[in-house]
XYZ file of C-alpha atoms in Angstrom:
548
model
C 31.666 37.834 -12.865
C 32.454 35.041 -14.720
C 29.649 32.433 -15.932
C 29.699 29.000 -13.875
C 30.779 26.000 -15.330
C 28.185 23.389 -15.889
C 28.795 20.143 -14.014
C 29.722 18.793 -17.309
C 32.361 20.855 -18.128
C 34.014 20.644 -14.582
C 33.925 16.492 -15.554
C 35.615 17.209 -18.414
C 38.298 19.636 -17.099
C 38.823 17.028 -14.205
C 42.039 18.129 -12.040
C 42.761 15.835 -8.958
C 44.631 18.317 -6.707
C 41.289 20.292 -7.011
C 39.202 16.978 -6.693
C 40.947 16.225 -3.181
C 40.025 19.866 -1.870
C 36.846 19.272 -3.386
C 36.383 16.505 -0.996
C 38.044 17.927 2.038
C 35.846 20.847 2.042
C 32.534 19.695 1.790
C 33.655 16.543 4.378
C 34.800 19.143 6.621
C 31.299 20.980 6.065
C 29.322 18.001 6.721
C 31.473 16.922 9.797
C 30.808 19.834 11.572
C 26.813 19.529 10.706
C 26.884 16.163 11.284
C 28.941 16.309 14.986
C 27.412 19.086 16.129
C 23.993 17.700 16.218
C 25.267 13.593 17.383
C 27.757 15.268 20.344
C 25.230 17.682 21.617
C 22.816 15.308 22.694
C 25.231 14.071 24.762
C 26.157 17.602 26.207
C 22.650 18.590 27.376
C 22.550 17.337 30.993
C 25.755 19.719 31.185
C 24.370 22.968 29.199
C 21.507 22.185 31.464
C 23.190 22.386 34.855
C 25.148 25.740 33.235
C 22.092 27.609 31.753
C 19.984 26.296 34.423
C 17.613 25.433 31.472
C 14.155 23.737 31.738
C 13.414 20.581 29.923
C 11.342 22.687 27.816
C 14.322 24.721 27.218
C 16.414 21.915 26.169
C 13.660 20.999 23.706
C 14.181 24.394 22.146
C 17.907 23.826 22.060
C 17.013 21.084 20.032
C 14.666 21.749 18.070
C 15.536 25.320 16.931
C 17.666 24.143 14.714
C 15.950 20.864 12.784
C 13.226 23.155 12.613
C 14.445 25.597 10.440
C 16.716 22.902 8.702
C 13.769 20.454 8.302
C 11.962 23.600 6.536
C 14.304 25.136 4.466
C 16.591 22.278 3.584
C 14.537 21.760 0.271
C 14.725 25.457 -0.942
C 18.034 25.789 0.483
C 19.385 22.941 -2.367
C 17.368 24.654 -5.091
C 19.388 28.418 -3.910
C 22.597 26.306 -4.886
C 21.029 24.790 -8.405
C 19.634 28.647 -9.246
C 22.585 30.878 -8.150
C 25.101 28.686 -7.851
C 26.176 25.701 -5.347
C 29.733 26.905 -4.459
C 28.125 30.300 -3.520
C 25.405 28.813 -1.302
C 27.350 26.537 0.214
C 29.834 29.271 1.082
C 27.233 31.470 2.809
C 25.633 28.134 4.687
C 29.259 27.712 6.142
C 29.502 31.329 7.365
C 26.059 30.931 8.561
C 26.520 28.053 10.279
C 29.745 28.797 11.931
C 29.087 32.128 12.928
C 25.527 30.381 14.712
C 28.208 27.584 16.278
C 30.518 30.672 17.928
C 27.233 32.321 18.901
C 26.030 29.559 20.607
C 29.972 28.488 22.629
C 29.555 32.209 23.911
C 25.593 32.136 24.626
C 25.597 33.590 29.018
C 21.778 32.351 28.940
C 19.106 29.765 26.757
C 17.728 32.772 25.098
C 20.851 33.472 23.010
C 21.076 29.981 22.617
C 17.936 29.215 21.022
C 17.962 32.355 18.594
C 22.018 31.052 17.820
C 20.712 27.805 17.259
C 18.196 28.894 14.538
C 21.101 30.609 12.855
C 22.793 27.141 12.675
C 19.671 25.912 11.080
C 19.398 28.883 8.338
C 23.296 27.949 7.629
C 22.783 23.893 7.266
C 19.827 24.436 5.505
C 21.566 26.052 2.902
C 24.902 24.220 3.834
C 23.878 20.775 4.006
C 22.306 19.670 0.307
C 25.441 21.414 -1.225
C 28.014 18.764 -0.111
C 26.808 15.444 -2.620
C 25.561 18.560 -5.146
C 29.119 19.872 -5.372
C 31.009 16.560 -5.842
C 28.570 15.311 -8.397
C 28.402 18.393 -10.435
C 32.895 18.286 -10.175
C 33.347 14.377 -10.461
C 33.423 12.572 -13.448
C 30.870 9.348 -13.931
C 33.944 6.883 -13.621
C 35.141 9.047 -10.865
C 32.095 9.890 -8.919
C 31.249 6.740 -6.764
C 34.135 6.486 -5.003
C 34.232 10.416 -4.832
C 30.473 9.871 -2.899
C 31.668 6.631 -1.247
C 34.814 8.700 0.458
C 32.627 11.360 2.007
C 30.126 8.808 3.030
C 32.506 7.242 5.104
C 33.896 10.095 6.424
C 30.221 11.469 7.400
C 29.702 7.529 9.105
C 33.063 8.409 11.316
C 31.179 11.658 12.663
C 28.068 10.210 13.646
C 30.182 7.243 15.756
C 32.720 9.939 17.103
C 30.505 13.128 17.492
C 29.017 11.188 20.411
C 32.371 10.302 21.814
C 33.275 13.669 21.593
C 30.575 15.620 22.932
C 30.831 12.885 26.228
C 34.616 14.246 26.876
C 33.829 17.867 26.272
C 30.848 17.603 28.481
C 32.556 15.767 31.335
C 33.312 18.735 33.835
C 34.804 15.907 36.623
C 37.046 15.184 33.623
C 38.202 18.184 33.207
C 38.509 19.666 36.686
C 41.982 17.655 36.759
C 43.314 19.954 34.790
C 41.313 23.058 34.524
C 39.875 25.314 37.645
C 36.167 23.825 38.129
C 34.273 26.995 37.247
C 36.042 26.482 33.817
C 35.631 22.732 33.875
C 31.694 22.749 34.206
C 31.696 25.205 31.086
C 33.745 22.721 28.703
C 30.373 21.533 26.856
C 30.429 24.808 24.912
C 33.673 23.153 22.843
C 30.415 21.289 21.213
C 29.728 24.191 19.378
C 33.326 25.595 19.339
C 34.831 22.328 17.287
C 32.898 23.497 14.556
C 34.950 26.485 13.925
C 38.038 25.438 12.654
C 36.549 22.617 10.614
C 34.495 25.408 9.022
C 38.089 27.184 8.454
C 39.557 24.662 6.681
C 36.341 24.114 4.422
C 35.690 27.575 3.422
C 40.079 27.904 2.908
C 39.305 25.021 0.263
C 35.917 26.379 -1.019
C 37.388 29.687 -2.147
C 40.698 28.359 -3.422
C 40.082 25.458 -4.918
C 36.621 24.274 -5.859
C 34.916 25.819 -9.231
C 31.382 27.014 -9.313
C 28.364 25.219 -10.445
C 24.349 25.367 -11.093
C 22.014 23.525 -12.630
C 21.396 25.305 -16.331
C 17.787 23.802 -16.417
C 16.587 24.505 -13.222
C 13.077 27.047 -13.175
C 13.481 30.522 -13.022
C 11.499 31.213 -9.749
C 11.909 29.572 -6.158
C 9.300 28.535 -4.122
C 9.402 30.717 -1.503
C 5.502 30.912 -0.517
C 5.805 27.350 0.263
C 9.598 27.460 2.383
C 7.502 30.400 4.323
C 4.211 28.240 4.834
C 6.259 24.755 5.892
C 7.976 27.164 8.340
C 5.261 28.525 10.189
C 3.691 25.367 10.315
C 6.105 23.271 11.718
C 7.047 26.101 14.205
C 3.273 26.461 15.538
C 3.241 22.883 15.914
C 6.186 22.700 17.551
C 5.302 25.642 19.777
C 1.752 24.111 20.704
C 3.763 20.626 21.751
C 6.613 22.201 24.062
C 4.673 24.784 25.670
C 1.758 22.095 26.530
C 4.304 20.139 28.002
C 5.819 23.012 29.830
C 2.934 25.166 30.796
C -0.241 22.727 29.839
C -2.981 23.143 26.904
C -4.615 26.362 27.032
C -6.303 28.825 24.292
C -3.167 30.427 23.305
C -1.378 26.767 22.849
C -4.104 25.604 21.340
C -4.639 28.460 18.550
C -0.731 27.987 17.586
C -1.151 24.145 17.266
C -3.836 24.049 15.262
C -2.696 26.955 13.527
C 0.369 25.152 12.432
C -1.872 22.232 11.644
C -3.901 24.698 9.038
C -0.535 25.979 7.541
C 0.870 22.702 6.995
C -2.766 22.184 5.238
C -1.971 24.759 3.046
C 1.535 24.124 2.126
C 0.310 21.025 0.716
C -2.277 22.310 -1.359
C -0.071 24.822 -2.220
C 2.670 22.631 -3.465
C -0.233 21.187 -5.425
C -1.011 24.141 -7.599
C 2.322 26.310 -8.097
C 4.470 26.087 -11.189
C 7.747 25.521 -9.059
C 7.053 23.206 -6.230
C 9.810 22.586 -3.208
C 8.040 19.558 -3.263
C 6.631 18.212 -6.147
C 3.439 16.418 -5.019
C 3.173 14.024 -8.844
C 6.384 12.056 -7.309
C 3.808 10.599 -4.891
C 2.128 8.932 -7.798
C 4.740 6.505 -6.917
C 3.086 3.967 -3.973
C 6.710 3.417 -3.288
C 7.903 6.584 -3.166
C 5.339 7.770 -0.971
C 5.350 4.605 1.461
C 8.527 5.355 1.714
C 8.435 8.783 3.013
C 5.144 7.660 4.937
C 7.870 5.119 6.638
C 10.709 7.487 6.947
C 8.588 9.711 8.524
C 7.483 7.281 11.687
C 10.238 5.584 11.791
C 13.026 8.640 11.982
C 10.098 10.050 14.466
C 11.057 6.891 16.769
C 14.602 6.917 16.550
C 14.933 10.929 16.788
C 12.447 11.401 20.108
C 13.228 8.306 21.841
C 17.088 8.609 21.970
C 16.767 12.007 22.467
C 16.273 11.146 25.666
C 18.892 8.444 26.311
C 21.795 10.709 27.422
C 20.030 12.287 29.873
C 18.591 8.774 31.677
C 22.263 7.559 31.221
C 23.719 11.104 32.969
C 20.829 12.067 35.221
C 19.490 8.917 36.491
C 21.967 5.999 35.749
C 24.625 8.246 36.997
C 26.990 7.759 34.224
C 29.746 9.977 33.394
C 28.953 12.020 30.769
C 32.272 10.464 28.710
C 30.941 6.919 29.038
C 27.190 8.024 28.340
C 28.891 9.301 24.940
C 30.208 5.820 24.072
C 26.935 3.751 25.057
C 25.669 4.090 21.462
C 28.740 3.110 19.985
C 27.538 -0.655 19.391
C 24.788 0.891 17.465
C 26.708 3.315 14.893
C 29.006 0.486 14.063
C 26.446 -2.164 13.315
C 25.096 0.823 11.152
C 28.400 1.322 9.124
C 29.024 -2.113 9.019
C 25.587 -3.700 7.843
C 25.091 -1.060 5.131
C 26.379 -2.246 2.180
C 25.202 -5.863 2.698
C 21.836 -5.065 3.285
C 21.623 -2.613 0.452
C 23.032 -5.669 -2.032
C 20.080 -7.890 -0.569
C 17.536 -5.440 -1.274
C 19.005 -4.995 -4.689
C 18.371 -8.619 -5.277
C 14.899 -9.536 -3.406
C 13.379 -5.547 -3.418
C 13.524 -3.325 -0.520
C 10.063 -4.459 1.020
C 11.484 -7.453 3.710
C 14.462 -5.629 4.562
C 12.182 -2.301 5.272
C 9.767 -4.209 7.301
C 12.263 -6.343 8.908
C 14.511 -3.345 9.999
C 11.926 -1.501 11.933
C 10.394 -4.139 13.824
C 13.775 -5.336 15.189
C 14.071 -1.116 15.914
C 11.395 -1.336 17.830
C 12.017 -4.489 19.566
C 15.074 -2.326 20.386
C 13.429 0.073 21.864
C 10.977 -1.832 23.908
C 14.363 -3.487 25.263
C 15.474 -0.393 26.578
C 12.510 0.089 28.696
C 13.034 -2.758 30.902
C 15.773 -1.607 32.742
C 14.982 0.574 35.908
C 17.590 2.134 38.355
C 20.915 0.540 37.842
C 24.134 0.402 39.248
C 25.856 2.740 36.677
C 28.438 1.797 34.356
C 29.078 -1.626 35.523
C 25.711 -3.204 34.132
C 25.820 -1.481 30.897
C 26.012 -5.139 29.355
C 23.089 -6.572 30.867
C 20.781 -3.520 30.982
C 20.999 -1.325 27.793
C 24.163 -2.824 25.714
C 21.721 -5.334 24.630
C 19.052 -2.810 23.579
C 21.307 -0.850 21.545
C 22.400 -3.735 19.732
C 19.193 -4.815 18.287
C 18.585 -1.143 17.270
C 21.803 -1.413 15.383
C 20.709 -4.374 13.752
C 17.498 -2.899 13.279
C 18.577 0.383 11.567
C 21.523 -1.518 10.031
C 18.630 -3.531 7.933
C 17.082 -0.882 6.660
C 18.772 2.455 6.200
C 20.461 1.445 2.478
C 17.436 -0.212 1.220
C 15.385 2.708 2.056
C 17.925 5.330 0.568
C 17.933 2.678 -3.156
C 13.956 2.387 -2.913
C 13.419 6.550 -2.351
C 15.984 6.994 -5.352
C 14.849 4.290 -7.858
C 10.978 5.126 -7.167
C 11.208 8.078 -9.267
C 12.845 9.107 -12.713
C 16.303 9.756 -12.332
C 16.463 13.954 -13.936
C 14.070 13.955 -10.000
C 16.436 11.719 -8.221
C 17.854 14.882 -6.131
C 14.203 16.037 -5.504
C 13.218 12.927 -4.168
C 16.356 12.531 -2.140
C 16.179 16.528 -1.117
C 12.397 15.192 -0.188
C 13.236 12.276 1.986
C 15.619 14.004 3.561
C 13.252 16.845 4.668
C 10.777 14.236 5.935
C 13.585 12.763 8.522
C 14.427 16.605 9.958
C 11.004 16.589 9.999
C 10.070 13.835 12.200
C 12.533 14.591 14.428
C 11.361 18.697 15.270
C 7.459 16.729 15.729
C 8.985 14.041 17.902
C 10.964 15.642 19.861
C 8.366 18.055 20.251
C 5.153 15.438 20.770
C 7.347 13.302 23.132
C 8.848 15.593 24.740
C 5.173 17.283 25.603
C 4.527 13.622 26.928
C 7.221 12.965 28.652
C 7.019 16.415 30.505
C 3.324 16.221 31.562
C 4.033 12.878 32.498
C 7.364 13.506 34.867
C 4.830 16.287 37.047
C 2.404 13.228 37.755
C 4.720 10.214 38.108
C 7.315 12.542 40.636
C 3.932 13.293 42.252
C 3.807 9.774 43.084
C 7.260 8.789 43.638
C 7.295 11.356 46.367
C 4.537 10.168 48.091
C 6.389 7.373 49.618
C 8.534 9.778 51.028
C 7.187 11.574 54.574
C 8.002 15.319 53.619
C 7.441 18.727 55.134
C 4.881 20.286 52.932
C 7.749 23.192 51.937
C 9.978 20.536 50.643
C 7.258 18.921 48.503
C 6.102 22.294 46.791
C 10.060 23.263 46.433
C 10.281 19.955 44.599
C 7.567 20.136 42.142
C 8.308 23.660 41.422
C 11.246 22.135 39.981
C 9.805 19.070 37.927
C 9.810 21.544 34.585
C 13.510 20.686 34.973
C 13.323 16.394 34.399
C 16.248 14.506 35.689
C 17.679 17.784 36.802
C 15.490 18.246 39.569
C 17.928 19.313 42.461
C 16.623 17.998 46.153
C 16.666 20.914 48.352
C 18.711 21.793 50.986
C 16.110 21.707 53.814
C 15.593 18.392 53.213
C 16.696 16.430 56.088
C 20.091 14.066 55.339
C 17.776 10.642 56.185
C 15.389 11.506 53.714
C 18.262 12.994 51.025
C 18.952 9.306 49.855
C 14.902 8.679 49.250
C 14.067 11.805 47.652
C 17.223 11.649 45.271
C 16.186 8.043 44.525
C 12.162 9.381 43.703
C 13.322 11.338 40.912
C 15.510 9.413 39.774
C 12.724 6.887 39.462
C 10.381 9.190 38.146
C 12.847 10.082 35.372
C 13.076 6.384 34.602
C 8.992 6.214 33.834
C 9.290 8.850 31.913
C 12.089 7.136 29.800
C 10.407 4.234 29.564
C 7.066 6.226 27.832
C 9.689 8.076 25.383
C 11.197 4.120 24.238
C 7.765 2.199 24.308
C 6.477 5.549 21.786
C 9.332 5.335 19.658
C 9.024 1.497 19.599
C 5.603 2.118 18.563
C 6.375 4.564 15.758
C 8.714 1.921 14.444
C 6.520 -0.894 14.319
C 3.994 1.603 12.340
C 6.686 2.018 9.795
C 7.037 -1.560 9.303
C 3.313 -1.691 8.493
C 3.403 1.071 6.153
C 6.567 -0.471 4.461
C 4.551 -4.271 4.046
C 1.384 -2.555 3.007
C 2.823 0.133 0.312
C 6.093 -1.701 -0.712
C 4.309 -4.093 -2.842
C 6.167 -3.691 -6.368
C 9.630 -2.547 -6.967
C 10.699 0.577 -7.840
C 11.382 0.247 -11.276
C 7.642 -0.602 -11.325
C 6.474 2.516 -9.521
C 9.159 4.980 -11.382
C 7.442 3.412 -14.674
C 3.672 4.731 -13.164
C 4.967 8.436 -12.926
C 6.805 8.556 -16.124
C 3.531 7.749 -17.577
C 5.548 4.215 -19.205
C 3.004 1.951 -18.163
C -0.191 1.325 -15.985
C 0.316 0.350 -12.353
C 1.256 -2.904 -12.193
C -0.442 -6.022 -10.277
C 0.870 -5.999 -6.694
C 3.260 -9.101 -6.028
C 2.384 -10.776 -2.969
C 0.366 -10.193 -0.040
């Protein structure tokens, strides 16, 4: 086998029919990543009435897959620097998309969740691969506009992949044109879609695109510590979901706080190998690590509060699942839009206003979308959650480019893909423990508050217990058929109510999370990061902190 090209010599040997399938394939890579995860929030009240999953289950679906991603992710970019990035990417792709058909053709949740942890294995070793590739191919002069293309390809996904997975989802949609035992199965295309966007990726991988590795990189891989952050973050995540599902007892507890111990022990572990996933000396940087401290709590927020938006939106607001998919539309464009402004305003006053700005609107945001309770669908999206949505948009618009500039320039740039491989990790991250905290909320909570709700409503014992049997379900709960048709109206309306409560908690936490961020970001964010890169290059002492 012939010896890979360093990234310098593909720069050099710079061919644009190759740089355009360069492009296409590792946008097509990252569209299918990126759309499967935006459109199949959307799709869950649907896989949910198929599968006839549990909430818990649905947490699961989730989660499966950022929690393997959230782990491996780090090792998964240093596979590409040590054996090549075409080559890893590759295998991510086929991992990935074989995972995707899995799940289309998964008859129950079990297959589901084990297909969805094959989708994680694959975009962990899939998704650091795409900026790797077209920096190691493009030239300097080239490479900004290379970056700038697939950024705002990957931008188009995140608006659409909501969009998308509202139409596939929409069974009364598609029962106009398909038998309805077919039409209430169309949410699988979530996972299908992926397949031929993976086909025209790998068709340009193979033919076009050279190979390319990192020459420098260490010798060994640290495995020890991709094992340890794995069993961590999956016997936390365990504990949380089966709490919420089952409530805290011995067996719970021992996982939790055995993941809590393992996590422990990564981090002293990444303190003393020779070939960290995650160097701990780039923390030396205040900015660098109030940074991740931030992106932690604040991705948290936005990851386990709008988790839960499509199914308040589907289950209780009775919206159709194609309009759900559009209700965050407001925010994605605010998103694209305020980017590049907001970045050139940190570049001029430093990143510390805009990253304490931007999370406090977030979480007025969110606090906004806890004030509405039942509404009349649709038709008072503009006065109940449109406004919401578009302070989050502002919110997130205000800080998302700062935050990327102030994680790259807080550490020397030969560790810029660390620190970015880093920062990404910690987002995947907060979203497996918020999804899984939350959701253990959210589901111990919906048991108590239904409770209540159905108190106001005079039913036969039977009916009660064949109610709450089903509150492991949420929004889904189904009222049963011996109810009688004058009390069908009141007991539908209960739930729905008691979903809204629960909603509400979810918001008001992620709210909370936000506004923590925006502390950590006034507190830590006190010199630039030129002046905190200097501190772990050993260039100078740490400088006075400017202001207050």
């Amino acid at each position: 086998m012939a010896e890979a090209a360093s990234p310098q010599q593909h720069n050099d040997n710079f061919d644009d029919v190759t740089g355009r399938w360069v492009l296409v394939s590792t946008i097509m890579a990252s569209a299918a990543g990126f759309i499967g995860g935006s459109a199949l929030n959307v799709a869950l009240p649907a896989l949910q009435n198929s599968l006839e999953a549990t909430a818990a289950d649905l947490l699961w679906i989730t989660n499966g897959y950022l929690l393997l991603l959230a782990s491996l992710i780090l090792v998964g970019g240093s596979l590409g620097d040590h054996y090549g990035r075409k080559r890893i990417f590759g295998y991510g792709i086929w991992l990935f998309t074989i995972g995707s058909a899995l799940c289309g053709i998964s008859p129950n949740v079990e297959l589901l969740i084990a297909s969805r942890l094959v989708q994680g294995i694959g975009g962990a070793m899939m998704i650091p691969g795409s900026l790797a590739i077209i920096s190691a191919y493009f030239p300097d002069d080239r490479r900004g506009a290379a970056i700038g293309l697939w950024s705002s390809f990957t931008a188009a996904t995140t608006v659409g992949g909501p969009i998308i997975g509202g139409v596939l989802a929409d069974a009364d949609l598609w029962a106009n044109v398909l038998p309805q035992a077919i039409a209430n199965e169309t949410w699988r295309g979530v996972f299908f879609i992926n397949v031929p966007l993976a086909a025209i990726a790998l068709y340009g991988l193979y033919r076009f695109v050279p190979e390319s590795r990192d020459e420098e990189a260490p010798a060994e891989l640290d495995y020890p510590g991709a094992v340890l952050a794995s069993l961590g973050l999956g016997g936390v995540t365990y504990g949380f979901i089966q709490a919420g599902d089952v409530g805290f007892n011995l067996i719970n507890m021992g996982v939790l706080l055995g993941g809590i111990a393992l996590l422990a022990v990564f981090v002293w572990w990444e303190g003393h190998t020779d070939h960290p996933m995650m160097p701990l000396r780039l923390f030396k940087s205040p900015v660098f690590s109030g940074t991740n401290a931030l992106t932690l709590f604040l991705y948290a927020g936005l990851q386990g509060a709008l988790f839960f938006m499509p199914l308040n939106l589907i289950q209780a607001q009775n919206y159709p699942e194609t309009i759900a998919g559009t209700a965050l539309l407001p925010f994605s464009i605010l998103l694209i839009v305020m980017s590049r402004q907001s970045g050139a305003i940190a570049d001029r006053i430093g990143p510390r206003i805009p990253l304490t700005v931007g999370p406090i609107l977030t979480g007025i945001g969110f606090a906004m979308l806890a004030i509405p309770g039942l509404t009349e669908g649709p038709s008072q999206y503009w006065i109940t959650y449109f406004p919401g949505v578009l302070v989050i948009g502002f919110g997130v618009g205000t800080f998302v480019a700062p935050l990327t500039s102030a994680v790259m320039g807080s550490v020397p740039q030969h560790q810029s893909g660390t620190a970015s491989g880093i920062n990404n990790a910690a987002s995947r991250t907060a979203g497996v423990l918020a999804i899984a905290i939350i959701g253990a909320v959210v589901l111990i909570q919906f048991n108590t508050t239904l409770d209540t709700r159905l108190a106001d409503v005079d039913l036969t014992d039977e009916n009660y217990i064949a109610l709450m049997d089903q509150a492991s379900e949420l929004g889904n709960v189904q009222v049963p058929e011996a109810v009688p048709a004058e009390q069908t109206e009141d007991v539908q309306r209960a739930i729905n109510l008691a979903f809204v409560d629960v909603f509400r908690t979810s918001v008001l936490m992620g709210a909370v999370l936000a506004w923590i961020s925006a502390g950590f970001a006034w507190f830590t964010l006190r010199m630039r990061p030129e002046e905190a890169r200097a501190m772990v290059e050993g260039e100078a002492p740490a400088p006075e902190p400017t202001g207050d």
